[in-house]
Structures are given as structure tokens and as C-alpha cells.
Short mmCIF file of C-alpha atoms and ligand atoms in Angstrom, two decimals:
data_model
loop_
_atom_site.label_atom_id
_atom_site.label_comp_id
_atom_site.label_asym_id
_atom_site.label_seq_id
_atom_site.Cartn_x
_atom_site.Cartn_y
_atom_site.Cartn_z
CA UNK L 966 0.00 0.00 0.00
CA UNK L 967 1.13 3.37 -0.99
CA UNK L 968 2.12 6.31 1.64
CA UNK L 969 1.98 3.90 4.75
CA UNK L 970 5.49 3.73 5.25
CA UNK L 971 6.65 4.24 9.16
CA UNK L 972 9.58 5.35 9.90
CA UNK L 973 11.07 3.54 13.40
CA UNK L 974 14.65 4.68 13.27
CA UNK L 975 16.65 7.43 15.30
CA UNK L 976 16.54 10.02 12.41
CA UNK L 977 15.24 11.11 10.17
CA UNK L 978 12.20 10.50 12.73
CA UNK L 979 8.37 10.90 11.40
CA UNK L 980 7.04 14.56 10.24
CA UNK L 981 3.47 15.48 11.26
CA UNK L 982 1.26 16.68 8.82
CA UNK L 983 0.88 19.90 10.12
CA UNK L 984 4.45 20.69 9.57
CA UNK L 985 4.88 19.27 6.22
CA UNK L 986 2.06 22.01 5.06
CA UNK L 987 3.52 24.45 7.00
CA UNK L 988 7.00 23.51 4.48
CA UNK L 989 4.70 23.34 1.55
CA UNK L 990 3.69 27.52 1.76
CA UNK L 991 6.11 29.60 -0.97
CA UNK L 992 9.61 30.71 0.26
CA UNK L 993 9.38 34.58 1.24
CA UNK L 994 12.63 36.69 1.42
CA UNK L 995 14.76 36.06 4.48
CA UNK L 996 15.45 39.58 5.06
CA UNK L 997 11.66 40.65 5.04
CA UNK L 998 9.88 41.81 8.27
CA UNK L 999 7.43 38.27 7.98
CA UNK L 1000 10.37 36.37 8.40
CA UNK L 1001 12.15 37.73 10.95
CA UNK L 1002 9.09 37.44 13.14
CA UNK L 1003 9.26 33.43 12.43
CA UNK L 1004 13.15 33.80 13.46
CA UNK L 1005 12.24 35.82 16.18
CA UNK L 1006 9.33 33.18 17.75
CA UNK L 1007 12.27 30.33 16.89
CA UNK L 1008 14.76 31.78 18.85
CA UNK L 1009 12.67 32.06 21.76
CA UNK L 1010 10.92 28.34 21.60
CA UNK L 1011 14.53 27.76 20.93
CA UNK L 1012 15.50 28.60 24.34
CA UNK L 1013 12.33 27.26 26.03
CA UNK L 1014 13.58 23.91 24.67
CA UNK L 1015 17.04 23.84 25.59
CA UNK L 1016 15.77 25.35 28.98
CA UNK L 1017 18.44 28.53 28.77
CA UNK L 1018 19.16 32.16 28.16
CA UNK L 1019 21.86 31.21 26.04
CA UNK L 1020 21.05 32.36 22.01
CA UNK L 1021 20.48 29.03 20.36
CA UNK L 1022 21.62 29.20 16.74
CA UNK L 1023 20.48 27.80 13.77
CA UNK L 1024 22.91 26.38 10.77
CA UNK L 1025 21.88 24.84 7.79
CA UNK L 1026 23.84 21.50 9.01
CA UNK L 1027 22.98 18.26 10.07
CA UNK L 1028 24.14 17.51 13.29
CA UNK L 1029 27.74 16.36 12.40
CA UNK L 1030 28.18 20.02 11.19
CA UNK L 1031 26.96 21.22 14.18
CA UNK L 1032 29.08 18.91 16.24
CA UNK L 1033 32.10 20.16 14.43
CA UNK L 1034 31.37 23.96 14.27
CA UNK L 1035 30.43 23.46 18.32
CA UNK L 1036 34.19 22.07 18.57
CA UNK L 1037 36.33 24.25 15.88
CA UNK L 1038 35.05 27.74 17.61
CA UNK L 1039 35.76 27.74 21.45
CA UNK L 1040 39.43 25.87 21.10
CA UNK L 1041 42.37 26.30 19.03
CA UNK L 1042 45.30 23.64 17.67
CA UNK L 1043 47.17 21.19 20.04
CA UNK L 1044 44.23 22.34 23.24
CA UNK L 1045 44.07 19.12 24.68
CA UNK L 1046 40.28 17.88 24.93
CA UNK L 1047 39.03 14.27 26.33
CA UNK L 1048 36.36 12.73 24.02
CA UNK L 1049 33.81 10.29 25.25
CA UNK L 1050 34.09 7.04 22.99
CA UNK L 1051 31.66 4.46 23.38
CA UNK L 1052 30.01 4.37 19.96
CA UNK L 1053 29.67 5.57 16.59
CA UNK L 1054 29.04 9.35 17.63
CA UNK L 1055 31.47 9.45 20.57
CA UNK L 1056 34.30 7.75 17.97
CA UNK L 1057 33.06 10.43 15.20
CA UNK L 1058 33.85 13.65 17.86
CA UNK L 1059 37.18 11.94 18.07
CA UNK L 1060 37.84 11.78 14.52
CA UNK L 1061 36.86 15.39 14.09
CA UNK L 1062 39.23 16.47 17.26
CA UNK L 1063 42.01 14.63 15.27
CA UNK L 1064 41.53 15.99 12.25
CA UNK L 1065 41.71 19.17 13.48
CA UNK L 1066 44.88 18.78 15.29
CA UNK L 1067 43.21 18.95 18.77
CA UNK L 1068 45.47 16.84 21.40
CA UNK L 1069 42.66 14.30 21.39
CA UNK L 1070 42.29 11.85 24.79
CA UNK L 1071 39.83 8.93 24.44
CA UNK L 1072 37.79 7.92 27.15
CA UNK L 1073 36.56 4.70 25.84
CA UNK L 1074 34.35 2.04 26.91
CA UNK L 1075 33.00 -1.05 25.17
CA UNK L 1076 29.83 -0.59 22.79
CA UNK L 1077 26.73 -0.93 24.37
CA UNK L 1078 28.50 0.08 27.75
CA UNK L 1079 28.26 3.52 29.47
CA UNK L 1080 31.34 6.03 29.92
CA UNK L 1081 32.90 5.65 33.32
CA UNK L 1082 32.71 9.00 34.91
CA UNK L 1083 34.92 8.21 37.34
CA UNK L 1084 37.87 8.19 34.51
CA UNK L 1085 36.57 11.43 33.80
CA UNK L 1086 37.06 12.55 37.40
CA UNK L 1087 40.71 10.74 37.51
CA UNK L 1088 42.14 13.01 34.15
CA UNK L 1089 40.63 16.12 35.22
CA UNK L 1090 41.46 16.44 38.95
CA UNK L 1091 45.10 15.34 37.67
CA UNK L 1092 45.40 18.08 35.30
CA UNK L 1093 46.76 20.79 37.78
CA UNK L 1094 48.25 22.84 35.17
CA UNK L 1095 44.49 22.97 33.38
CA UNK L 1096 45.82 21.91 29.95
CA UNK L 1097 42.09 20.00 29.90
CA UNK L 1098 40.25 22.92 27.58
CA UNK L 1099 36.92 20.92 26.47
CA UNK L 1100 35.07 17.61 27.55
CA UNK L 1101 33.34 16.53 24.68
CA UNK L 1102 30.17 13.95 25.21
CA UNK L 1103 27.82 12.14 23.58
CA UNK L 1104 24.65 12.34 25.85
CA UNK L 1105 22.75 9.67 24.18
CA UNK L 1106 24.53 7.16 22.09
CA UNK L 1107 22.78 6.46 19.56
CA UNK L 1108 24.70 3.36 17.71
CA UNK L 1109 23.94 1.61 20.97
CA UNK L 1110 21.12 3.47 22.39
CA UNK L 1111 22.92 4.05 26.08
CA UNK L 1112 22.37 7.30 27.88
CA UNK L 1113 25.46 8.51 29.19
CA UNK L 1114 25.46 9.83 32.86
CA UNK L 1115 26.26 13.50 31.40
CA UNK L 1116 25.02 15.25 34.56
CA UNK L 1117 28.08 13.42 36.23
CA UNK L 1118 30.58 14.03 33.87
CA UNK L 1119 29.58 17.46 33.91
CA UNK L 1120 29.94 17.71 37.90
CA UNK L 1121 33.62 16.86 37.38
CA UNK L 1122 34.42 19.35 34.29
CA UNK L 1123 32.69 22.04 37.13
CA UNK L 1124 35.07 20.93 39.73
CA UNK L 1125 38.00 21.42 37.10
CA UNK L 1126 37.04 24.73 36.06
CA UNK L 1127 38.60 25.65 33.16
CA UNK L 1128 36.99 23.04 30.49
CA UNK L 1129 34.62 23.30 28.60
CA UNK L 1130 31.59 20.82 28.58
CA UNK L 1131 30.76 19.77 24.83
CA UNK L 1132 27.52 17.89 24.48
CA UNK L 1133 26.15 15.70 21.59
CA UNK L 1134 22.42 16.10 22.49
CA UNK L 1135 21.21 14.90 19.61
CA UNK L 1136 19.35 12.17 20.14
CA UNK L 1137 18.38 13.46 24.31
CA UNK L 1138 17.29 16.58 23.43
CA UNK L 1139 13.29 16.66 22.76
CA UNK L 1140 13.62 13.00 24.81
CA UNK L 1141 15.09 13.46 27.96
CA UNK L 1142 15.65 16.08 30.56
CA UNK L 1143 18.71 18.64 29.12
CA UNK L 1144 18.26 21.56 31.37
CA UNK L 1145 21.34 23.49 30.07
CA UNK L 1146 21.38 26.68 32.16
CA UNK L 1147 20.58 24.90 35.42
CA UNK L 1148 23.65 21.99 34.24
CA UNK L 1149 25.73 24.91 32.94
CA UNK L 1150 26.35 23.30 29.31
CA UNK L 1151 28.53 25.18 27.57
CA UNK L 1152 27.84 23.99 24.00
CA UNK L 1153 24.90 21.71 23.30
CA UNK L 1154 24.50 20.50 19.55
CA UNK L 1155 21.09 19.02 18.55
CA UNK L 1156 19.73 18.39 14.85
CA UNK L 1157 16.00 19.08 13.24
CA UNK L 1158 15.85 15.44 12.18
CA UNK L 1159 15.61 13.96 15.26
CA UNK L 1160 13.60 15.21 18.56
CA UNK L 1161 12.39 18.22 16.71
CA UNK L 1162 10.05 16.45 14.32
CA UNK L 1163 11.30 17.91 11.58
CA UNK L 1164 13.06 16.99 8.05
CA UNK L 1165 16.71 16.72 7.94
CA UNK L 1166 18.84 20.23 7.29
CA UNK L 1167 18.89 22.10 10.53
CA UNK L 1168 21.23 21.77 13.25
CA UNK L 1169 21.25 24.20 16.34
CA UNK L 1170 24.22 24.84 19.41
CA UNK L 1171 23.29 26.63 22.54
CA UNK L 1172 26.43 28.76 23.66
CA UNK L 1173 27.20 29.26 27.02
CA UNK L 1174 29.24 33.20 28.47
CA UNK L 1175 31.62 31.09 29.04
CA UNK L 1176 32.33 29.48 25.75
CA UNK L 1177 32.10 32.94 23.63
CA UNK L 1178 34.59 34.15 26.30
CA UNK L 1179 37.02 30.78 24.84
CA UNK L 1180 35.68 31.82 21.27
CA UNK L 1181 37.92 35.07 21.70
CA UNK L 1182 41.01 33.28 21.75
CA UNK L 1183 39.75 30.75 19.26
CA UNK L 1184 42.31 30.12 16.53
CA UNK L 1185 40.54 27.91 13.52
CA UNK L 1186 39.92 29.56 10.64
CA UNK L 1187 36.65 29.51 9.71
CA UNK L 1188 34.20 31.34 7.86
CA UNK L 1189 31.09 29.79 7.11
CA UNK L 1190 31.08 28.04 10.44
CA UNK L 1191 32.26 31.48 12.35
CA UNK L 1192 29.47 30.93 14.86
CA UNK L 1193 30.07 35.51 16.20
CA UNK L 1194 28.34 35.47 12.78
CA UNK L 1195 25.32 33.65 13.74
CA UNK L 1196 25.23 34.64 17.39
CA UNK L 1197 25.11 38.87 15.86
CA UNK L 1198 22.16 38.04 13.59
CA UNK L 1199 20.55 36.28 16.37
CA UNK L 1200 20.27 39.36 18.16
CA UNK L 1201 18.43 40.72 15.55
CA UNK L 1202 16.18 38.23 14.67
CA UNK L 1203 18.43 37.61 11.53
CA UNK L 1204 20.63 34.89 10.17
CA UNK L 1205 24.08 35.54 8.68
CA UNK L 1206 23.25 33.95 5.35
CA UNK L 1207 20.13 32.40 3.37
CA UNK L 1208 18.77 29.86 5.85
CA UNK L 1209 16.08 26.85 4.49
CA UNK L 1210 12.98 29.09 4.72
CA UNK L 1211 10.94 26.45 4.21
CA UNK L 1212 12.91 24.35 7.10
CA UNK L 1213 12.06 27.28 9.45
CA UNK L 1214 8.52 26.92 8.40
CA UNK L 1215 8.35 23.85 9.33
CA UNK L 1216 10.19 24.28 12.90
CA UNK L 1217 8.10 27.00 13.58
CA UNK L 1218 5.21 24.58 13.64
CA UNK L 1219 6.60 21.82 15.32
CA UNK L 1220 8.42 24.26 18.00
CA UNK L 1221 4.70 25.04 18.75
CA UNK L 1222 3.52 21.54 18.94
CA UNK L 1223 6.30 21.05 21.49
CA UNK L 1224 5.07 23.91 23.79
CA UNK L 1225 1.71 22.21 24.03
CA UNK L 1226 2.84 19.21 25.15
CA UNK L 1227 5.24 21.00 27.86
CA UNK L 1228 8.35 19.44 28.54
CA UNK L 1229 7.35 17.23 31.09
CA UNK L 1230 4.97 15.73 28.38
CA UNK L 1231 7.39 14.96 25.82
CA UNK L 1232 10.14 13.45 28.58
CA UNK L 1233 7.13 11.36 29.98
CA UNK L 1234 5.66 10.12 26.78
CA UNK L 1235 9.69 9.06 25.89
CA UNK L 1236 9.95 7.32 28.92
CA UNK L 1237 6.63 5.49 28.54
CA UNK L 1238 7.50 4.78 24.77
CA UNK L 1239 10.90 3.67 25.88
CA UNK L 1240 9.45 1.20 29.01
CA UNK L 1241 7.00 -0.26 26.33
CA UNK L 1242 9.80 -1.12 23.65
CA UNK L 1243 12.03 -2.87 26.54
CA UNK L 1244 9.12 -4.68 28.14
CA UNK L 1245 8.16 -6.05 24.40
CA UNK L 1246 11.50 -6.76 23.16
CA UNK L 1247 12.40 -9.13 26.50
CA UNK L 1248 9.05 -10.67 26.38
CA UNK L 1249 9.79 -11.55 22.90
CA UNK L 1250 12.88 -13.47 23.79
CA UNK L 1251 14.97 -10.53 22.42
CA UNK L 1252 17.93 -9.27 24.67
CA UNK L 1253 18.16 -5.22 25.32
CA UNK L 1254 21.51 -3.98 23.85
CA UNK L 1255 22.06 -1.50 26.63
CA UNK L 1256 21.25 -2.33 30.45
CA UNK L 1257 17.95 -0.55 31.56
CA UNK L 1258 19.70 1.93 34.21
CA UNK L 1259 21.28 3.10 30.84
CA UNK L 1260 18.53 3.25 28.07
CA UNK L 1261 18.27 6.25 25.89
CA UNK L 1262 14.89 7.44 25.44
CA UNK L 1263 15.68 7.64 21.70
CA UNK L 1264 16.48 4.53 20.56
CA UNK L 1265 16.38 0.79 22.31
CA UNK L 1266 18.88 -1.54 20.61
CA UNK L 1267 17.84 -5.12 20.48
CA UNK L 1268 20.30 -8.45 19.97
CA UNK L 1269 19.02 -12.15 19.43
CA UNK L 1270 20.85 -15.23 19.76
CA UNK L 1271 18.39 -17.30 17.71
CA UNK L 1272 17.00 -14.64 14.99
CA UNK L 1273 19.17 -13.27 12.40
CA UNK L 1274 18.20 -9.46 12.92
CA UNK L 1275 18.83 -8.27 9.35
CA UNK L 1276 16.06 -11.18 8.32
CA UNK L 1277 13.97 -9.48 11.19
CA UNK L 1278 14.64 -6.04 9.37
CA UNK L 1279 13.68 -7.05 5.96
CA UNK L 1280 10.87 -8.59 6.54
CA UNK L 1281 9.46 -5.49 8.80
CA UNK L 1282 10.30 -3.22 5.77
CA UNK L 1283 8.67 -5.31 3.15
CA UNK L 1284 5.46 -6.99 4.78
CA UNK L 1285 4.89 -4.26 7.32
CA UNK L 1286 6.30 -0.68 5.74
CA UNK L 1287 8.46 -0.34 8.70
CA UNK L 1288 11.82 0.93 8.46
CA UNK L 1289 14.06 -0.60 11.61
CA UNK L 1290 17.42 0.58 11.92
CA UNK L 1291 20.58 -1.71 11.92
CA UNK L 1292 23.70 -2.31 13.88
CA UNK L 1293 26.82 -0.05 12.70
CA UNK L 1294 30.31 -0.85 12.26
CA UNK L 1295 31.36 -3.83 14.33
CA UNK L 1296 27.38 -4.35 15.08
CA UNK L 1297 26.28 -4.67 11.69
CA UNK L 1298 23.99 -7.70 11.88
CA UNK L 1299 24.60 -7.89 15.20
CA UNK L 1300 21.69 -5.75 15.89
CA UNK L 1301 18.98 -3.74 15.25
CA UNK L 1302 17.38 -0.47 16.63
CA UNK L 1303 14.24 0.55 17.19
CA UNK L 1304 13.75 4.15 17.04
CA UNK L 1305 11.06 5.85 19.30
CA UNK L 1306 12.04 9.25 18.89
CA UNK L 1307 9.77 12.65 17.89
CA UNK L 1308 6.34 12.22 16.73
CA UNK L 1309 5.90 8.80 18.13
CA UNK L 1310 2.65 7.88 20.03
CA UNK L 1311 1.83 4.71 21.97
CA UNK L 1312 -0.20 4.11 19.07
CA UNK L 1313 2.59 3.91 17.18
CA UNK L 1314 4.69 1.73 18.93
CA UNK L 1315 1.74 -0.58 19.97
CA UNK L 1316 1.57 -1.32 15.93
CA UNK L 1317 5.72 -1.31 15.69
CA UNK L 1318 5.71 -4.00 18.62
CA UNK L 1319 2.72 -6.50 17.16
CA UNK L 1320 4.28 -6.53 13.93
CA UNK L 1321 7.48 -7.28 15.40
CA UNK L 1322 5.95 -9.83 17.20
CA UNK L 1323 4.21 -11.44 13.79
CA UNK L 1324 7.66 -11.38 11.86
CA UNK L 1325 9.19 -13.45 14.55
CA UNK L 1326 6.47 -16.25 14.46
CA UNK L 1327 7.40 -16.11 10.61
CA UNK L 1328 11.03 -16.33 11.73
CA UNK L 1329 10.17 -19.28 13.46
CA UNK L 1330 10.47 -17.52 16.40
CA UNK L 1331 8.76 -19.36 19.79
CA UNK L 1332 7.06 -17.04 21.52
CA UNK L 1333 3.94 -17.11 23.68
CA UNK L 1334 0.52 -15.67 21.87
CA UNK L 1335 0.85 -11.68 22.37
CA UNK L 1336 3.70 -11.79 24.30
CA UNK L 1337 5.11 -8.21 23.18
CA UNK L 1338 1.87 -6.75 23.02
CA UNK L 1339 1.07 -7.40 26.26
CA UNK L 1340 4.02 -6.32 28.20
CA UNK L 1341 4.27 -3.00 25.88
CA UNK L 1342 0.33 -2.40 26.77
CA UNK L 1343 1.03 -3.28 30.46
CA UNK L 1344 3.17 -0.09 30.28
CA UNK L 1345 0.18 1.95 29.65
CA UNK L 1346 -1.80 1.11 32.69
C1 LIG S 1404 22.02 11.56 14.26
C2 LIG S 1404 23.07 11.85 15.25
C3 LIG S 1404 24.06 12.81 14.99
C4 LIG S 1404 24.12 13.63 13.76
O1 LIG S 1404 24.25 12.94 12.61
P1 LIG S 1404 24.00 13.67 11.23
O2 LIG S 1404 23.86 12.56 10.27
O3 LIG S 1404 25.16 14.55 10.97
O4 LIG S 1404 22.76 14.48 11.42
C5 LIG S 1404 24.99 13.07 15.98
N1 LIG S 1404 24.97 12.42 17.14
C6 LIG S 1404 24.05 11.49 17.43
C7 LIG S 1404 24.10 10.83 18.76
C8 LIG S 1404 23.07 11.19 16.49
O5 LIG S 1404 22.13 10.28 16.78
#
């Protein structure tokens, strides 16, 4: 059937309708009066999101862009920065801290593991000559789908003084509880293709006093991605070059959406969607990638000794019209991920979870009659 496709991954996540019409409406100039009044109302929901009186600015980026403007503005060559590695994001910071000739520490742990903060704590209450200039973190893994204990971390870049904290929000940010002002996040990069309902193209950093105090010193070139650029047009309600007008239309709409469902709405519907997935997925026989006293809100990996989870996959996408995502690097076919991030309803994952459930009795799976159904709906009680 045609236009029934659902999207279960961690991004692009689904659209409502109301903000693909919004996106539909003719591009008007971005330096007319209308259209600063849309950047205007942004800026502020902007803010109400991230939970800050920091500017939040917009780039026309996906995330990774975000990420790397976030990094290449508030340090300089050879600063020595420690980079949270336990996935595909975490290992992608490091990448970009190496290429840039940043002195680059990992802080690894395995896949599917959380960071120790405590390693954290050991490299930055050692570092008495505060060579330590940025912490950078993924908050919610999403190759994995573990929630790193950021609000720890943080505590010990505090007690150091000097860093900067660095935060991959992408996939906790519209999911989980990022209150950036009361954490004191310096730089927080998100992306409008994940919590924010929208279509890929946007990505946005909130900027702490104390980070545009470090972007003084800052000595990248960069030009494009010279974020004093975006911060001045924030001010006035402007952007430095031609943004997606039609991607602003859109986040307009959905920044609206998220103010009627208040914050404590869209954490508690995650954390129900999240409980539902994990309670399905175990009563299906399926293991739970991550440990629960680490699950993202975003995204709930799944293993199987017994399934083959790319069969599992392909037969979701062409019997049901659900895309599942799949393991990356080392995890391809190892596992799969099902995303439960945005516009997701219980609705929604009710339908994900029973045809789930009917591919696995196709797989030859055993499983008792409604197993996954049952435990998800048991959530909802
Ligand atoms: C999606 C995602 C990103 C950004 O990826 P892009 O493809 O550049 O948008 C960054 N970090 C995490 C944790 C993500 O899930």
C-alpha cells in the first residue's frame, strides 16, 4: 500500500502533517519583516527547549556540522580535549578532534557500555596545570542506544574549572531532561531530524558566556562556520546567510507543537514509549543492547541469539512498511534499533511491537501468543 510507510529509526524520525504544510507555503525573502518574526518566535521556543538564556543558533547542518562547528570555535590547535568514545558518535567527535589537530584523549568504553565517569574525574582532577580545555560527550549514544550519565561528567568538568563541557544532544534533546542553564552546558549541539520532528537540514548549538569568552582566543579559521556570525544576527532576529525558509517553516510549527505538550509531556511520553519497547523486546525473547539503568529514550537496541536481525529487518520493511534501523560498524547484523524518537505515540509503537511480534512467528520464532503486546500495553496502565 502506498504512503503507509513508518519510519522507526533514530533520524530522520516521522514529520506530522501539520508541519509538512507548513513547508509546503512559498519561500518569502529572508530579510523581510514576515520572516524575521518566524526567526524571532524560533529563537525564543529555541530557548524554552534547551531550557536557557543562552542564544540558540540555527545552521543549515545536520548535526555532524553542528558537532564540528560546536568544537572548531571555542578551542584552538594542540588544546588538549578528552572525548567520550563508546560508539559511533562518541568515535566520530574523536575523529573530528584529530583531524583538526586537537590533542585528542579517548575515554573509551566497550559498545553498548556507558562512559565511566569516574575516569573522567581521575584526568581532570590530575590536570593541575588545566591543559584539559573541552570535555566533549555524547549524551545519548545512539549506535547503541545508552544514555550517558552526562550530569556526572559534567559535575567533574565544574570541579576542574577551566573546560569546557561539549555535548552531543542529539538524540536526548526533545527526549530526555537537558536543562542546560541549570547543568551549565557550555555547547549543546542538537539536529532538526531527530527530537524536533522535523526533516533533515537544521542543526542548532546553545552557547554558554563562558564558551564565547574561549571563542575570543579561538584560533581555527573559519568562515562559514564562524558561529560571532550567527550569534550577531541572532540578536536581531536575523541569520548571517540564506537559511532553508521552508525548514524554518516547518520548525516554527513543530516548535509550537512542542510547547503544548510541555516538557514534562514529551520526557514522559519518551519514557513510557521507551518502558513499552524494553518490556516487548524481553518478552519476545529478544535481549536489550544497553542495560535498563542506561537506556536512551531515543532509541532501544535489540540483539538475538536465535534470529538473524537483518532477516527481522527485511521482513518489517517489506510486509509491514516499517523501516528498523541496523547495527553499525562492528554491530552490523549484530543488531537492530528501534527508534522511538519525535512524533511517536503509543499508538505507534503498539503497531511497531505487534508486527514485530508477527515477523518473529514467521522467523520461526517461539514465543507465547501476544507476548510483546502485552508487556508494551502493560506499560500503559
Ligand atoms: C544523528 C546523530 C548525529 C548527527 O548525525 P547527522 O547525520 O550529521 O545528522 C549526531 N549524534 C548522534 C548521537 C546522532 O544520533
Amino acid at each position: 500500500m502506498e504512503d503507509k510507510h513508518m519510519l522507526m529509526i533514530p533520524g530522520p524520525t516521522p514529520v506530522p502533517e501539520k508541519v509538512l504544510l507548513a513547508m509546503a507555503k512559498r519561500p518569502i525573502g529572508h530579510r523581510s519583516g514576515d520572516f524575521s518574526k518566524i526567526i524571532a518566535e524560533i529563537n525564543d521556543n529555541l530557548k524554552w527547549l534547551h531550557q536557557t538564556k543562552n542564544e540558540v543558533l540555527t545552521l543549515n547542518v545536520s548535526g555532524t556540522g553542528a558537532m564540528e562547528a560546536g568544537m572548531i570555535n571555542f578551542l584552538s590547535p594542540g588544546d588538549r580535549v578528552l572525548v567520550g568514545v563508546n560508539g559511533k558518535f562518541g568515535d566520530r567527535w574523536a575523529q573530528i578532534s584529530e583531524t583538526f589537530g586537537l590533542d585528542t584523549v579517548r575515554i573509551s568504553a566497550e559498545w553498548g557500555q556507558p562512559l565511566d565517569p569516574g575516569e573522567f574525574q581521575t584526568h581532570l582532577e590530575s590536570d593541575s596545570k588545566k591543559e584539559i580545555k573541552a570535555v566533549i560527550i555524547t549524551h545519548s549514544e545512539t549506535s547503541t542506544g545508552v544514555l550517558n550519565d552526562l550530569e556526572t561528567i559534567n559535575k567533574h568538568v565544574k570541579a576542574h574549572g577551566e573546560a569546557l563541557i561539549i555535548v552531543d544532544a542529539v538524540t536526548s534533546l526533545g527526549a530526555y531532561n537537558v536543562p542546560v542553564d541549570e547543568w551549565g552546558l557550555d555547547v549543546v549541539g542538537s539536529g532538526s531530524q531527530k527530537g524536533y520532528m522535523v526533516p533533515p537540514g537544521l542543526g542548532f548549538l546553545s552557547v554558554s558566556d563562558k564558551a564565547w569568552q574561549a571563542y575570543e582566543t579561538c584560533k581555527f579559521p573559519r568562515f562559514y562556520m564562524d558561529l560571532g556570525k550567527y550569534k550577531k544576527a541572532n540578536l536581531k532576529a536575523s541569520t548571517p546567510f540564506t537559511p532553508p525558509v521552508n525548514l524554518m517553516y516547518g520548525l516554527q510549527i513543530s516548535l509550537q507543537m512542542m510547547q503544548r505538550e510541555g516538557l514534562e509531556g514529551i520526557f514522559s511520553r519518551h519514557q513510557r514509549l521507551t518502558n513499552m519497547t524494553r518490556a516487548a523486546v524481553k518478552a519476545l525473547g529478544l535481549q536489550t543492547f544497553a542495560a535498563d539503568e542506561v537506556a536512551s529514550t531515543a532509541v532501544t537496541a535489540v540483539t538475538s541469539d536465535t534470529v538473524n536481525t537483518e532477516d527481522i529487518r527485511k521482513i518489517m520493511s517489506s510486509k509491514y512498511g516499517i523501516t528498523l534501523a541496523g547495527g553499525q560498524d562492528h554491530l552490523k547484523g549484530k543488531i537492530f534499533r528501534i527508534g522511538h524518537l519525535g512524533f511517536v505515540s503509543d499508538r505507534d509503537m503498539l503497531t511497531g511491537i505487534a508486527c514485530l511480534e508477527a515477523t518473529l512467528s514467521e522467523l520461526g520464532h517461539k514465543i507465547p501468543a501476544q507476548a510483546g503486546v502485552k508487556a508494551a500495553a502493560a506499560q500503559l496502565v
